[in-house]
C-alpha cells in the first residue's frame, strides 16, 4: 500500500492483486455457504412436508355436495400436504379424502368455494379462485398480498377474502389489509372495503390508515359483519356493513374476525384479552340481541376466523408449534365444556352441510 | 491544497473534462457496497410477510406495532455513527461495523424463530447498523471526490444504490422460487450477500487519512454550527423536511385519486426509483456546475409541482406519470445533492458528524411531517391536506431561497472549508 497520498487528496481505492485474490476467495467461500445451506434447507423442508406417511391424493373426487363433512387444508406430512381434503362430520378423526387442488386457505358454503392459493414459480402470484361444487375453477382474481381470511355466504352467492399488503405501509415495516367482496352471481367485485363510507357514532371515519378484515355474511347476502382497525390507535372494532348502500357502521370495540352463527343470532370472534404477544386473544361469543359476550372454554390464543360447525359448536385451527402445521379444534359455543381436537394435521376448516 | 489532488489521485475521468463519469474508484466501490447491501436487505423484506404469516403463523398486526417501537433508533444512531467516525478518524471502521451488524442480523432471524420480541430485536439490530453506517459512508463518498465533483460522486453512489433496490426483489423472488418454504435459506443467503458487501468495503475502499492529531469532540461538532452557511443549510434542510410528505402518502394520494388496482400498487415506488436512477448522476453533475443549493431548491420546486398536481384537476395516467416523474426528480435533485452541498463545506475531520447533523435534522422534519399530514388527512380529507401542505412548502421554499440566496460559496475555496479548525 502506498503512503504518499496527500492528506487532503480525494481517496483512491486500494485494488491490488492480492486484495482481488482475497476477495475472490471470500466470494467463493460465501457462495459455497449460500448454495450449500440452500440445498440442505430445501431438502429438509421437502422431507418435513412431503416425507411423511400422510394420506395421498386420490379416491373419489372432492365435491361440496353430499353427506355432511368438514372441508380443510390438509397439513399432514406426506404427498397430500397443502391439498384440500374432507372428513365425515360424524367421524372427523376418521380417514380423510384428499383431492388434487392445493390451497393456502379455503372456505365453502352453498356449493361455492373460495380457495386462496399461490400460483407460478418465479413470480408467485397470490390468487383467489372461485370454485364450483365440483371444485372446478369459475373465476380467478389476482391478489395484492398474502392471503389471510376467506368466507362465503351460506347461499354460496357472496364471497370475501382478506390479504395483507406490504406496499402501502405507513411506517417502514407495518402492513395493511385489503378486503374484497365478490358477488358470484353478478360477477361484481368490490375490490377494497376502504372505499365504503364508514361511520362511528354518526360521524364519518376518514382516517387514511383504516383497515378491514374478516367478513362474515348474513342470510340476506347484503348485510355483513367485519373488523375495522386503524394503525394509529391499534384498536379493533366490529362493523356492520350494507353492500348495496356501500356503508359500514361501527357497533362495538375489541372485536376481530367475527363469524355469524347459522341461525344468525350470535357472532364468535377473537377478543384481545392481553397485551402479550404470545397469547393476545381469546374466543368469545357475542349475542347480537343482548350484546352480551361469553368467553369460550378454549384458553389458547386463537388467531383464526372461527367457523360454526353447527348452532352449538365452533371450530378453529390452532398451530401445533412447528411451522405451518396445525390441527382443527372445536369448542362449545355456550362457554361450557372443553376444547376437542377434531382433525390432526388440518387448517382452514369449513363445514359442508 | 487541492492542487495535489489531480496528481495523487487518478479519477476514472478527470473532473472538468466534461466527459465520463468523473468520480474516483473509491466512490464506485462504495456504490457497489450499497448496491450489494440493498440486494441483501431487499431479499429479507420481500419474504418477511410470507415468513411471518405462513411460516410462523404470526400476525403482522402485533409485528407492526413492535416494529414501530424501534423506528426512532436510527435517527439517534446516525449522530452516534457520525461522531464516532470523526472522533477516532475511523469512518471506514464505523461503516464496516454498521454494514456488518446488518448482515449478521440476518442470521438472527432463523435463530429467534417465532419469538416476536426476538424478531423485533433482530430488525432493530439491522436498522441500528443502517443508522450507524450512513453518515461515515457519506463522509467517505465526500472525501473520495474532489470538492468540484461532490455532486457527481453522490450521483454515482445513489444511482448504484438504486440499482440494488431494483435488483434485490428480483434476486429474492428467484431464490424464493427455488426454496419454497425454506425461509431460513433466504436469510442465510441474505447474510452471505451482505458479507460480500462488507468484504468489498474492507478490501477495496480506502479511508481518508487525517493529517492532524486533533480528534474532534462533541464541542467541535457544535462549533461546526457556527459556520453560517452550514448552519443555514441545516435549518433549511430541516424546515423543508417538515413540509415534505412521506413517500407512502404520495402513493396513497395517487391511489386515492386514480383507484389504482391493488396489485399494481407496490409498483408505484418503482416509478419514483426509476426516475431517480436515471437522473441521479446528471442532476449531480448539474449541481456541481450551476450550484448545489440551487439544484436542491429546484428539487423542492419539483416536489411542490407534484403536490399541486396531486391536489389539482388533472387525472388518469397523465397525473400518475407526472407525479411519479416529479417525485423522482425531487429525489434526484435533493438526496445526494444535499450531502454534496454539505460535504463541500465541512472540514475532512468533521465531515461524518456534520453530515449526520444535517441528515438527522431533515429526517426528524420528515417524521414530524408524516404525523401532521396524517392528522390533516383525517380531519379534512386528502385533497385539502395536500393543498395545505403545498402552501406550506411554497412558503418554506420561498424562505429557504432567501436564506440561501447569494450565499453560494464556491466549493473550490478550500481555505474557507478548513478555517473551522
XYZ file of C-alpha atoms in Angstrom:
774
model
C 0.000 0.000 0.000
C 1.440 3.375 -0.863
C 1.678 6.054 1.758
C 2.431 9.038 -0.418
C -1.123 10.203 -0.602
C -1.736 13.787 0.273
C -3.792 14.274 3.353
C -6.434 16.267 1.595
C -6.396 14.465 -1.694
C -9.512 12.604 -2.649
C -9.070 8.994 -1.793
C -8.325 6.256 -4.281
C -9.481 2.729 -3.683
C -6.936 0.038 -2.982
C -7.136 -2.503 -5.745
C -4.056 -4.679 -5.530
C -3.721 -8.157 -6.958
C -3.548 -9.644 -3.505
C -6.767 -7.982 -2.425
C -8.596 -9.090 -5.521
C -7.413 -12.628 -4.803
C -8.597 -12.440 -1.167
C -11.943 -11.104 -2.363
C -12.299 -13.932 -4.867
C -11.632 -16.420 -2.075
C -14.208 -14.754 0.196
C -16.687 -14.765 -2.675
C -16.187 -18.483 -3.323
C -16.473 -19.283 0.377
C -19.684 -17.268 0.844
C -21.194 -18.654 -2.363
C -20.405 -22.142 -1.079
C -22.122 -21.453 2.234
C -25.152 -19.913 0.496
C -25.598 -22.703 -2.040
C -24.811 -25.478 0.435
C -27.240 -24.198 3.027
C -29.977 -23.633 0.451
C -29.695 -27.206 -0.816
C -29.769 -28.506 2.760
C -32.758 -26.352 3.767
C -34.798 -27.236 0.689
C -34.211 -30.970 1.264
C -35.086 -30.629 4.936
C -38.343 -28.758 4.153
C -39.325 -31.224 1.435
C -38.746 -34.047 3.846
C -40.695 -32.348 6.619
C -43.702 -31.509 4.450
C -43.857 -34.373 1.984
C -41.758 -37.125 3.579
C -44.402 -38.403 5.988
C -46.923 -41.210 5.641
C -49.992 -38.933 5.342
C -52.906 -39.691 3.044
C -52.094 -39.321 -0.656
C -54.458 -37.581 -3.097
C -56.864 -39.985 -4.738
C -60.091 -41.839 -4.179
C -63.468 -40.303 -5.008
C -63.134 -36.711 -6.330
C -63.890 -33.970 -3.770
C -67.270 -32.299 -4.073
C -69.052 -29.663 -1.995
C -72.402 -31.502 -2.039
C -73.402 -34.743 -0.361
C -73.191 -36.005 3.201
C -72.156 -33.513 5.952
C -68.387 -33.219 6.031
C -65.605 -30.924 7.091
C -63.509 -29.397 4.298
C -59.991 -28.220 5.171
C -56.410 -27.832 4.006
C -54.503 -30.978 4.831
C -51.239 -30.268 6.683
C -50.277 -33.881 7.318
C -46.688 -34.536 6.266
C -46.903 -36.612 3.104
C -47.882 -36.449 -0.554
C -51.183 -34.769 0.314
C -49.591 -31.782 2.078
C -51.289 -28.470 1.305
C -54.164 -30.034 -0.652
C -57.878 -29.790 0.047
C -59.312 -32.719 1.983
C -62.555 -33.764 3.669
C -63.542 -35.933 6.610
C -67.036 -37.148 7.586
C -68.735 -34.729 10.020
C -69.812 -37.704 12.130
C -66.264 -39.078 12.324
C -63.779 -36.196 11.877
C -60.939 -38.289 13.303
C -61.561 -40.989 10.684
C -59.991 -41.437 7.252
C -59.697 -38.372 5.032
C -60.251 -37.950 1.319
C -57.527 -35.799 -0.261
C -58.112 -34.006 -3.566
C -55.724 -32.631 -6.186
C -56.225 -28.935 -5.564
C -53.792 -27.031 -3.300
C -54.955 -24.007 -1.319
C -53.369 -21.860 1.401
C -56.820 -21.128 2.791
C -60.303 -22.276 1.873
C -63.935 -21.729 2.736
C -67.050 -23.180 1.153
C -70.829 -22.946 1.519
C -73.899 -23.387 -0.673
C -71.972 -25.075 -3.483
C -69.308 -22.348 -3.837
C -65.735 -22.477 -2.567
C -63.096 -19.760 -2.298
C -59.544 -21.034 -2.497
C -56.706 -18.614 -1.753
C -53.561 -20.004 -3.304
C -50.139 -19.043 -4.616
C -49.534 -19.740 -8.295
C -46.490 -19.852 -10.504
C -42.805 -20.410 -9.945
C -40.735 -17.265 -10.280
C -43.395 -14.624 -9.892
C -45.505 -16.417 -7.266
C -48.820 -14.681 -7.748
C -51.287 -14.948 -4.876
C -54.760 -15.599 -6.299
C -58.334 -16.045 -5.150
C -60.035 -18.889 -7.021
C -63.800 -19.217 -7.015
C -64.693 -22.896 -7.382
C -67.972 -24.608 -8.164
C -69.455 -27.586 -6.316
C -67.045 -29.939 -8.113
C -64.087 -27.688 -7.244
C -63.709 -26.551 -10.849
C -62.397 -23.024 -11.293
C -65.093 -20.479 -12.133
C -63.108 -17.302 -11.639
C -59.524 -16.305 -10.892
C -58.593 -12.985 -9.291
C -55.002 -11.885 -8.696
C -54.358 -10.655 -5.185
C -52.142 -7.873 -3.909
C -50.680 -9.626 -0.912
C -50.555 -12.573 1.443
C -53.924 -14.379 1.776
C -55.336 -14.255 5.270
C -59.119 -14.751 5.538
C -61.772 -16.279 3.282
C -65.522 -16.589 3.638
C -68.587 -17.493 1.548
C -72.196 -16.625 2.421
C -74.489 -19.534 3.366
C -76.268 -19.356 -0.019
C -72.935 -19.607 -1.839
C -73.550 -16.312 -3.641
C -71.229 -13.871 -1.834
C -67.528 -14.485 -1.394
C -64.977 -12.424 0.534
C -61.278 -12.580 1.264
C -58.606 -10.535 3.008
C -54.950 -10.164 2.133
C -52.051 -8.497 3.914
C -50.434 -5.804 1.802
C -46.922 -4.578 2.381
C -46.542 -1.864 -0.238
C -48.510 0.969 1.319
C -47.123 0.817 4.815
C -47.364 3.957 6.870
C -44.307 3.096 8.910
C -41.455 1.228 7.307
C -42.419 -2.369 8.025
C -46.039 -2.311 9.092
C -48.663 -3.904 6.918
C -52.149 -3.057 5.897
C -55.009 -5.259 4.836
C -57.240 -5.283 1.790
C -60.611 -6.958 1.909
C -62.640 -7.719 -1.212
C -66.186 -8.949 -1.733
C -67.326 -10.756 -4.873
C -70.910 -11.295 -5.921
C -70.546 -14.621 -7.740
C -73.946 -14.244 -9.374
C -73.447 -10.816 -10.971
C -69.656 -11.016 -11.070
C -69.395 -7.603 -9.407
C -66.195 -7.216 -7.401
C -65.795 -4.756 -4.535
C -62.017 -4.621 -4.580
C -61.479 -2.705 -1.366
C -63.835 -2.184 1.578
C -61.917 1.005 2.383
C -63.930 2.675 -0.389
C -67.140 2.307 1.621
C -68.403 5.109 3.851
C -67.771 4.181 7.477
C -69.453 5.943 10.373
C -68.877 5.770 14.094
C -71.356 7.432 16.468
C -72.881 9.180 13.468
C -69.570 10.720 12.341
C -67.750 9.623 9.227
C -64.382 7.954 9.779
C -61.801 9.267 7.318
C -58.517 8.109 8.778
C -56.330 7.048 5.832
C -54.847 4.095 7.666
C -58.057 2.203 8.361
C -58.002 -1.495 7.609
C -60.784 -4.043 7.308
C -60.671 -7.806 7.522
C -62.612 -10.952 8.329
C -66.013 -10.535 6.625
C -68.984 -12.742 7.575
C -72.302 -12.572 5.690
C -75.902 -12.707 6.902
C -78.623 -14.717 5.160
C -79.803 -11.770 3.003
C -76.467 -11.721 1.071
C -76.271 -7.957 1.585
C -75.569 -7.329 5.255
C -72.188 -8.359 6.593
C -70.004 -8.004 9.674
C -66.268 -7.299 9.611
C -63.328 -5.956 11.628
C -62.101 -2.367 11.373
C -58.768 -1.227 12.711
C -56.630 1.878 12.415
C -52.869 1.618 12.616
C -52.575 4.760 14.696
C -54.736 3.540 17.563
C -54.174 -0.200 17.110
C -57.755 -0.731 18.319
C -60.201 -3.011 16.557
C -63.918 -2.507 16.033
C -66.862 -4.572 14.888
C -68.620 -3.013 11.903
C -71.887 -3.936 10.247
C -71.906 -3.267 6.526
C -74.507 -2.783 3.845
C -73.166 -3.899 0.480
C -75.810 -2.208 -1.674
C -75.534 1.109 0.172
C -71.718 0.831 0.387
C -71.759 1.822 4.053
C -70.455 0.439 7.321
C -71.308 1.339 10.901
C -69.133 0.751 13.958
C -71.016 -1.344 16.543
C -68.509 -2.230 19.224
C -64.841 -2.128 20.230
C -62.367 -5.022 20.555
C -63.916 -7.476 18.121
C -61.803 -9.228 15.487
C -62.657 -11.771 12.795
C -66.384 -12.156 13.509
C -68.207 -15.239 12.271
C -72.012 -15.406 12.267
C -73.847 -18.460 13.632
C -76.086 -20.387 11.199
C -79.214 -19.079 12.995
C -77.892 -15.515 12.664
C -78.177 -14.657 16.362
C -74.549 -14.761 17.551
C -71.035 -13.891 16.466
C -67.970 -15.818 17.521
C -64.879 -13.578 17.433
C -61.325 -13.008 18.630
C -61.193 -10.684 21.602
C -57.903 -9.163 22.654
C -57.508 -10.036 26.314
C -53.790 -9.435 26.818
C -51.043 -7.163 25.531
C -48.724 -10.156 25.464
C -47.516 -11.037 22.007
C -47.743 -14.769 22.728
C -51.337 -15.097 23.884
C -53.242 -11.951 22.949
C -56.661 -13.380 22.017
C -59.456 -15.483 23.406
C -62.510 -16.656 21.507
C -65.765 -15.056 22.672
C -69.364 -15.319 21.510
C -71.424 -12.132 21.203
C -75.203 -12.412 21.443
C -76.463 -9.833 18.934
C -79.820 -9.345 20.702
C -78.401 -8.573 24.157
C -74.826 -7.610 23.122
C -73.552 -9.893 25.875
C -70.163 -11.528 25.496
C -69.329 -15.061 26.655
C -65.730 -16.310 26.804
C -65.332 -19.821 25.423
C -63.582 -22.699 27.147
C -60.591 -22.565 24.762
C -57.822 -20.785 26.692
C -55.217 -20.917 23.919
C -54.852 -17.747 21.883
C -56.705 -18.409 18.630
C -55.657 -16.379 15.605
C -58.267 -17.587 13.132
C -61.663 -16.598 11.876
C -63.624 -19.333 13.643
C -66.379 -21.308 11.925
C -69.700 -22.679 13.156
C -69.838 -26.456 12.858
C -73.500 -26.212 13.986
C -75.519 -23.760 16.105
C -73.860 -25.000 19.294
C -70.245 -25.656 18.296
C -67.486 -23.511 16.837
C -64.362 -24.762 15.073
C -60.922 -23.196 14.501
C -57.333 -24.073 13.690
C -54.501 -23.991 16.208
C -50.828 -24.273 15.259
C -49.094 -27.340 16.632
C -45.992 -25.324 17.340
C -43.870 -26.328 14.384
C -44.156 -24.043 11.389
C -47.212 -24.247 9.197
C -48.642 -27.458 10.653
C -51.906 -27.160 12.552
C -54.849 -29.070 13.952
C -58.579 -28.350 13.745
C -60.311 -27.996 17.126
C -63.873 -27.444 18.306
C -65.378 -25.976 21.470
C -68.995 -25.490 22.657
C -70.404 -22.051 21.821
C -72.066 -21.538 25.234
C -68.838 -21.126 27.191
C -69.040 -24.558 28.826
C -67.400 -27.870 28.044
C -63.839 -28.256 26.840
C -61.974 -27.955 23.519
C -61.701 -31.166 21.478
C -59.283 -31.979 18.677
C -61.263 -32.785 15.516
C -58.633 -33.223 12.821
C -54.918 -33.816 13.298
C -52.941 -32.101 10.530
C -55.579 -29.718 9.205
C -56.010 -25.986 8.689
C -58.701 -23.540 7.493
C -61.783 -25.690 8.202
C -65.170 -25.154 6.538
C -68.337 -27.125 7.318
C -70.087 -28.756 4.359
C -73.681 -29.176 5.435
C -4.363 22.401 -1.148
C -6.416 20.611 -3.675
C -3.912 21.134 -6.440
C -2.304 17.920 -5.364
C -5.497 16.040 -5.929
C -5.091 15.850 -9.659
C -1.619 14.455 -9.233
C -2.055 11.915 -6.460
C -5.479 10.858 -7.440
C -6.498 9.272 -10.671
C -10.199 9.723 -11.229
C -11.750 7.457 -13.828
C -12.252 10.548 -15.875
C -10.845 13.850 -14.813
C -13.367 16.215 -13.351
C -13.971 19.128 -15.594
C -13.172 17.174 -18.714
C -16.895 17.161 -19.360
C -16.993 13.551 -20.485
C -17.155 10.369 -18.481
C -18.400 9.703 -15.025
C -15.691 11.743 -13.346
C -15.519 10.063 -9.959
C -12.872 8.040 -8.210
C -12.937 4.274 -7.958
C -13.500 4.694 -4.228
C -16.952 6.143 -4.959
C -17.701 3.295 -7.356
C -16.562 0.817 -4.696
C -18.813 2.463 -2.087
C -21.667 2.449 -4.585
C -21.149 -1.260 -5.212
C -21.147 -1.889 -1.451
C -24.534 -0.135 -1.218
C -25.833 -1.997 -4.272
C -24.945 -5.420 -2.882
C -26.238 -4.472 0.594
C -29.569 -3.449 -0.927
C -29.871 -6.828 -2.636
C -29.247 -8.473 0.728
C -31.826 -6.403 2.604
C -34.487 -6.453 -0.150
C -34.380 -10.241 -0.111
C -35.454 -10.266 3.511
C -38.053 -7.515 3.035
C -39.619 -9.479 0.185
C -40.064 -12.709 2.151
C -40.985 -11.178 5.515
C -44.787 -11.132 5.015
C -44.898 -14.754 3.862
C -42.454 -15.835 6.531
C -44.374 -14.237 9.376
C -47.851 -15.267 8.330
C -47.395 -18.556 6.500
C -44.140 -19.739 8.011
C -44.581 -18.790 11.652
C -48.323 -18.289 11.893
C -47.742 -14.855 13.448
C -49.973 -11.868 12.984
C -48.494 -8.837 11.347
C -50.677 -6.631 13.478
C -48.549 -7.352 16.523
C -45.426 -7.268 14.462
C -46.187 -3.840 13.028
C -46.720 -2.488 16.498
C -43.413 -3.875 17.747
C -41.601 -2.586 14.733
C -42.811 0.940 15.318
C -41.066 0.983 18.670
C -37.665 0.727 17.029
C -38.140 3.339 14.337
C -36.582 6.086 16.425
C -33.356 4.133 16.918
C -31.763 5.036 13.603
C -32.132 8.786 13.938
C -30.134 8.768 17.145
C -27.576 6.249 15.938
C -26.870 8.303 12.846
C -25.491 11.047 15.093
C -23.544 8.492 17.126
C -22.088 6.941 13.965
C -21.075 10.328 12.616
C -19.494 11.376 15.876
C -17.543 8.152 16.406
C -16.288 8.235 12.825
C -14.898 11.746 13.314
C -13.723 11.269 16.874
C -11.460 8.359 16.051
C -10.882 9.294 12.412
C -12.490 5.932 11.774
C -15.067 6.424 9.032
C -14.332 3.096 7.415
C -14.279 1.020 10.645
C -17.599 2.541 11.803
C -19.121 1.874 8.383
C -17.797 -1.718 8.469
C -19.413 -2.232 11.895
C -22.692 -0.815 10.561
C -22.749 -2.931 7.412
C -21.537 -5.983 9.345
C -24.227 -5.564 12.008
C -26.978 -5.562 9.389
C -25.502 -8.620 7.648
C -25.120 -10.632 10.873
C -28.655 -9.645 11.963
C -29.993 -11.702 9.028
C -28.630 -14.841 10.718
C -30.578 -13.927 13.833
C -33.937 -14.457 12.104
C -33.806 -18.257 11.877
C -32.269 -18.363 15.368
C -35.057 -16.457 17.153
C -37.769 -18.463 15.371
C -41.322 -17.387 16.102
C -40.467 -15.131 19.051
C -41.977 -11.728 18.302
C -39.626 -9.824 20.661
C -36.767 -11.777 19.085
C -37.773 -10.776 15.566
C -38.198 -7.208 16.761
C -34.699 -7.224 18.270
C -33.159 -8.619 15.073
C -34.819 -5.929 12.972
C -33.698 -3.291 15.463
C -30.102 -4.517 15.102
C -30.462 -4.393 11.325
C -31.740 -0.860 11.468
C -29.159 0.206 14.055
C -26.488 -0.937 11.596
C -28.073 1.212 8.901
C -28.154 4.197 11.247
C -24.509 3.800 12.235
C -23.119 3.452 8.740
C -24.931 6.177 6.828
C -23.027 9.267 7.942
C -19.497 7.729 7.833
C -20.279 6.287 4.394
C -21.440 9.646 3.056
C -18.327 11.255 4.548
C -16.210 8.670 2.715
C -18.009 9.406 -0.552
C -17.496 13.090 0.005
C -13.791 12.667 0.780
C -13.381 10.385 -2.224
C -14.257 13.123 -4.664
C -12.737 16.479 -5.386
C -14.703 19.412 -3.986
C -15.792 20.365 -7.508
C -17.153 16.886 -8.175
C -19.151 16.274 -4.989
C -22.463 16.234 -6.845
C -21.414 13.630 -9.365
C -19.787 11.493 -6.652
C -23.073 11.322 -4.753
C -24.993 10.963 -8.014
C -22.996 7.875 -8.956
C -23.357 6.415 -5.473
C -27.116 6.953 -5.293
C -27.632 5.569 -8.793
C -25.735 2.374 -7.905
C -27.681 2.190 -4.648
C -30.960 2.343 -6.579
C -29.820 -0.398 -8.961
C -29.520 -2.571 -5.847
C -33.053 -1.676 -4.816
C -34.279 -2.808 -8.252
C -32.219 -5.989 -8.334
C -32.906 -7.084 -4.755
C -36.552 -8.111 -5.153
C -35.759 -9.974 -8.403
C -32.987 -11.951 -6.707
C -35.296 -12.540 -3.746
C -38.078 -13.958 -5.890
C -35.652 -16.174 -7.772
C -34.381 -17.636 -4.508
C -37.892 -17.936 -3.102
C -38.974 -19.889 -6.177
C -36.087 -22.276 -5.556
C -36.505 -22.727 -1.808
C -40.291 -22.820 -1.399
C -40.964 -22.690 2.323
C -37.336 -22.939 3.497
C -37.280 -19.316 4.586
C -34.116 -19.763 6.631
C -32.269 -20.368 3.338
C -33.279 -16.858 2.233
C -31.882 -15.421 5.462
C -28.605 -17.329 5.159
C -28.197 -16.279 1.510
C -29.003 -12.699 2.527
C -26.283 -12.909 5.185
C -23.772 -14.209 2.623
C -24.640 -11.432 0.157
C -24.345 -8.881 2.974
C -20.912 -10.235 3.882
C -19.786 -9.882 0.258
C -20.576 -6.181 0.604
C -18.629 -5.998 3.865
C -15.668 -7.731 2.184
C -15.790 -5.223 -0.679
C -15.794 -2.391 1.837
C -12.908 -3.833 3.863
C -10.757 -4.754 0.874
C -11.333 -2.057 -1.708
C -12.498 1.124 -0.015
C -9.747 3.305 1.403
C -10.374 5.679 4.264
C -9.228 9.267 4.147
C -6.005 9.790 6.094
C -6.329 12.625 8.523
C -3.164 14.649 8.961
C -3.920 16.330 12.246
C -3.623 14.880 15.712
C -6.661 16.757 16.871
C -9.641 14.481 17.453
C -12.912 16.347 17.134
C -15.242 16.041 20.121
C -18.878 16.948 20.567
C -17.821 20.547 21.137
C -16.186 20.721 17.737
C -19.401 19.416 16.298
C -21.229 22.283 17.915
C -18.557 24.663 16.625
C -19.335 23.488 13.110
C -22.726 25.084 13.536
C -21.010 28.454 13.884
C -20.201 28.215 10.219
C -23.083 30.259 8.965
C -23.628 28.751 5.511
C -23.520 25.253 7.014
C -25.929 26.264 9.751
C -28.305 27.765 7.227
C -28.159 24.578 5.195
C -29.041 22.526 8.309
C -32.006 24.747 9.109
C -33.215 24.818 5.514
C -32.974 21.014 5.247
C -34.954 20.557 8.471
C -37.606 23.130 7.551
C -38.076 21.689 4.063
C -38.199 18.224 5.640
C -41.063 19.471 7.768
C -43.151 20.181 4.659
C -42.171 17.015 2.781
C -44.873 14.362 2.715
C -43.616 10.809 3.222
C -43.478 8.621 0.111
C -46.239 6.356 1.386
C -48.656 9.278 1.419
C -47.738 10.310 -2.129
C -48.600 6.803 -3.343
C -51.737 6.689 -1.191
C -52.861 10.006 -2.677
C -52.266 8.673 -6.181
C -54.196 5.558 -5.349
C -56.976 7.625 -3.859
C -57.270 9.794 -6.954
C -56.846 7.085 -9.578
C -58.305 3.997 -7.901
C -55.234 2.010 -8.840
C -55.804 -1.729 -8.795
C -54.258 -3.278 -5.692
C -51.710 -5.483 -7.364
C -50.249 -2.524 -9.246
C -49.860 -0.530 -6.085
C -46.490 -1.939 -4.965
C -45.075 -0.852 -8.345
C -45.593 2.868 -7.701
C -42.350 3.283 -5.706
C -40.501 1.724 -8.651
C -41.702 4.628 -10.808
C -40.063 7.130 -8.482
C -36.955 4.979 -8.154
C -36.648 4.583 -11.927
C -36.608 8.339 -12.499
C -34.209 8.738 -9.584
C -31.879 6.107 -11.053
C -31.763 7.827 -14.431
C -31.381 11.369 -13.107
C -29.177 10.949 -10.010
C -25.914 11.352 -11.896
C -26.957 14.032 -14.445
C -28.503 16.194 -11.735
C -25.464 15.657 -9.507
C -23.261 16.908 -12.325
C -25.606 19.802 -12.979
C -25.392 20.665 -9.276
C -21.606 20.766 -9.493
C -21.823 23.138 -12.420
C -24.611 25.554 -11.504
C -24.635 25.266 -7.708
C -25.804 22.567 -5.360
C -28.104 24.751 -3.297
C -29.803 25.942 -6.466
C -30.460 22.354 -7.602
C -31.515 21.372 -4.078
C -34.085 24.191 -4.035
C -35.196 23.398 -7.587
C -35.758 19.806 -6.493
C -38.198 21.040 -3.888
C -39.796 23.090 -6.655
C -40.447 19.763 -8.414
C -41.962 18.439 -5.198
C -44.208 21.499 -4.973
C -45.340 20.856 -8.543
C -46.091 17.231 -7.589
C -48.239 18.464 -4.671
C -50.094 20.856 -6.956
C -50.826 18.074 -9.438
C -51.976 15.788 -6.611
C -54.375 18.467 -5.383
C -55.294 19.711 -8.876
C -57.832 18.766 -11.531
C -55.647 16.587 -13.785
C -56.389 12.878 -13.505
C -55.764 9.495 -15.081
C -52.490 8.247 -16.494
C -51.113 11.777 -17.134
C -51.446 12.547 -13.411
C -49.769 9.259 -12.490
C -46.814 9.763 -14.837
C -46.380 13.440 -13.998
C -46.425 12.931 -10.245
C -44.070 9.933 -10.295
C -41.678 11.783 -12.613
C -41.699 14.911 -10.440
C -41.258 12.773 -7.325
C -38.242 11.074 -8.897
C -36.792 14.446 -9.956
C -37.265 15.671 -6.393
C -35.200 12.791 -5.019
C -32.524 13.021 -7.701
C -32.137 16.764 -7.122
C -32.095 16.669 -3.325
C -30.908 13.388 -1.794
C -27.289 13.179 -2.923
C -27.134 16.884 -3.727
C -27.710 17.895 -0.096
C -24.842 15.639 1.009
C -22.703 17.095 -1.767
C -23.503 20.651 -0.685
C -22.738 19.865 2.933
C -19.653 17.807 2.175
C -18.006 20.647 0.317
C -18.396 22.925 3.331
C -17.096 20.656 6.049
C -13.520 20.011 7.156
C -12.399 16.459 6.439
C -12.111 15.615 10.135
C -15.661 16.680 10.934
C -17.385 15.555 7.791
C -19.192 12.467 9.085
C -20.604 14.278 12.119
C -21.570 17.286 10.044
C -23.377 15.091 7.539
C -25.150 13.259 10.335
C -26.437 16.514 11.813
C -27.932 17.830 8.585
C -29.417 14.433 7.629
C -30.877 13.952 11.102
C -32.492 17.372 11.021
C -34.056 16.513 7.679
C -35.214 13.075 8.899
C -36.781 14.482 12.069
C -38.548 17.109 9.985
C -39.952 14.471 7.646
C -41.048 12.268 10.520
C -42.972 15.150 12.101
C -44.436 15.990 8.699
C -45.868 12.470 8.307
C -47.653 12.727 11.631
C -49.036 16.168 10.826
C -50.112 15.110 7.347
C -51.841 12.006 8.699
C -53.803 14.213 11.086
C -54.669 16.709 8.316
C -55.880 13.869 6.077
C -58.073 12.518 8.860
C -59.530 15.915 9.670
C -60.022 17.447 6.219
C -59.586 14.685 3.695
C -56.721 14.072 1.260
C -57.359 16.879 -1.249
C -57.411 19.673 1.321
C -54.487 18.157 3.211
C -52.205 18.160 0.169
C -53.243 21.706 -0.785
C -52.445 22.919 2.728
C -49.080 21.247 2.517
C -48.452 22.759 -0.927
C -48.971 26.232 0.527
C -46.661 25.405 3.450
C -43.994 24.079 1.079
C -44.266 27.184 -1.120
C -43.737 29.439 1.916
C -40.852 27.296 3.213
C -39.276 27.230 -0.232
C -39.505 30.991 -0.565
C -37.901 31.462 2.846
C -35.192 28.918 2.034
C -34.389 30.658 -1.230
C -33.947 33.943 0.639
C -31.816 32.248 3.303
C -29.509 30.645 0.767
C -29.575 33.380 -1.868
C -26.286 34.983 -2.730
C -24.516 32.691 -0.335
C -23.473 30.180 -2.866
C -19.914 29.633 -1.799
C -17.792 28.103 -4.444
C -16.632 24.804 -3.109
C -13.242 25.328 -4.690
C -12.190 27.681 -1.910
C -10.530 25.230 0.388
C -9.261 27.872 2.787
C -12.784 28.589 3.803
C -13.559 24.936 4.039
C -10.822 24.394 6.530
C -10.974 27.520 8.630
C -13.275 25.864 11.112
C -10.297 24.266 12.767
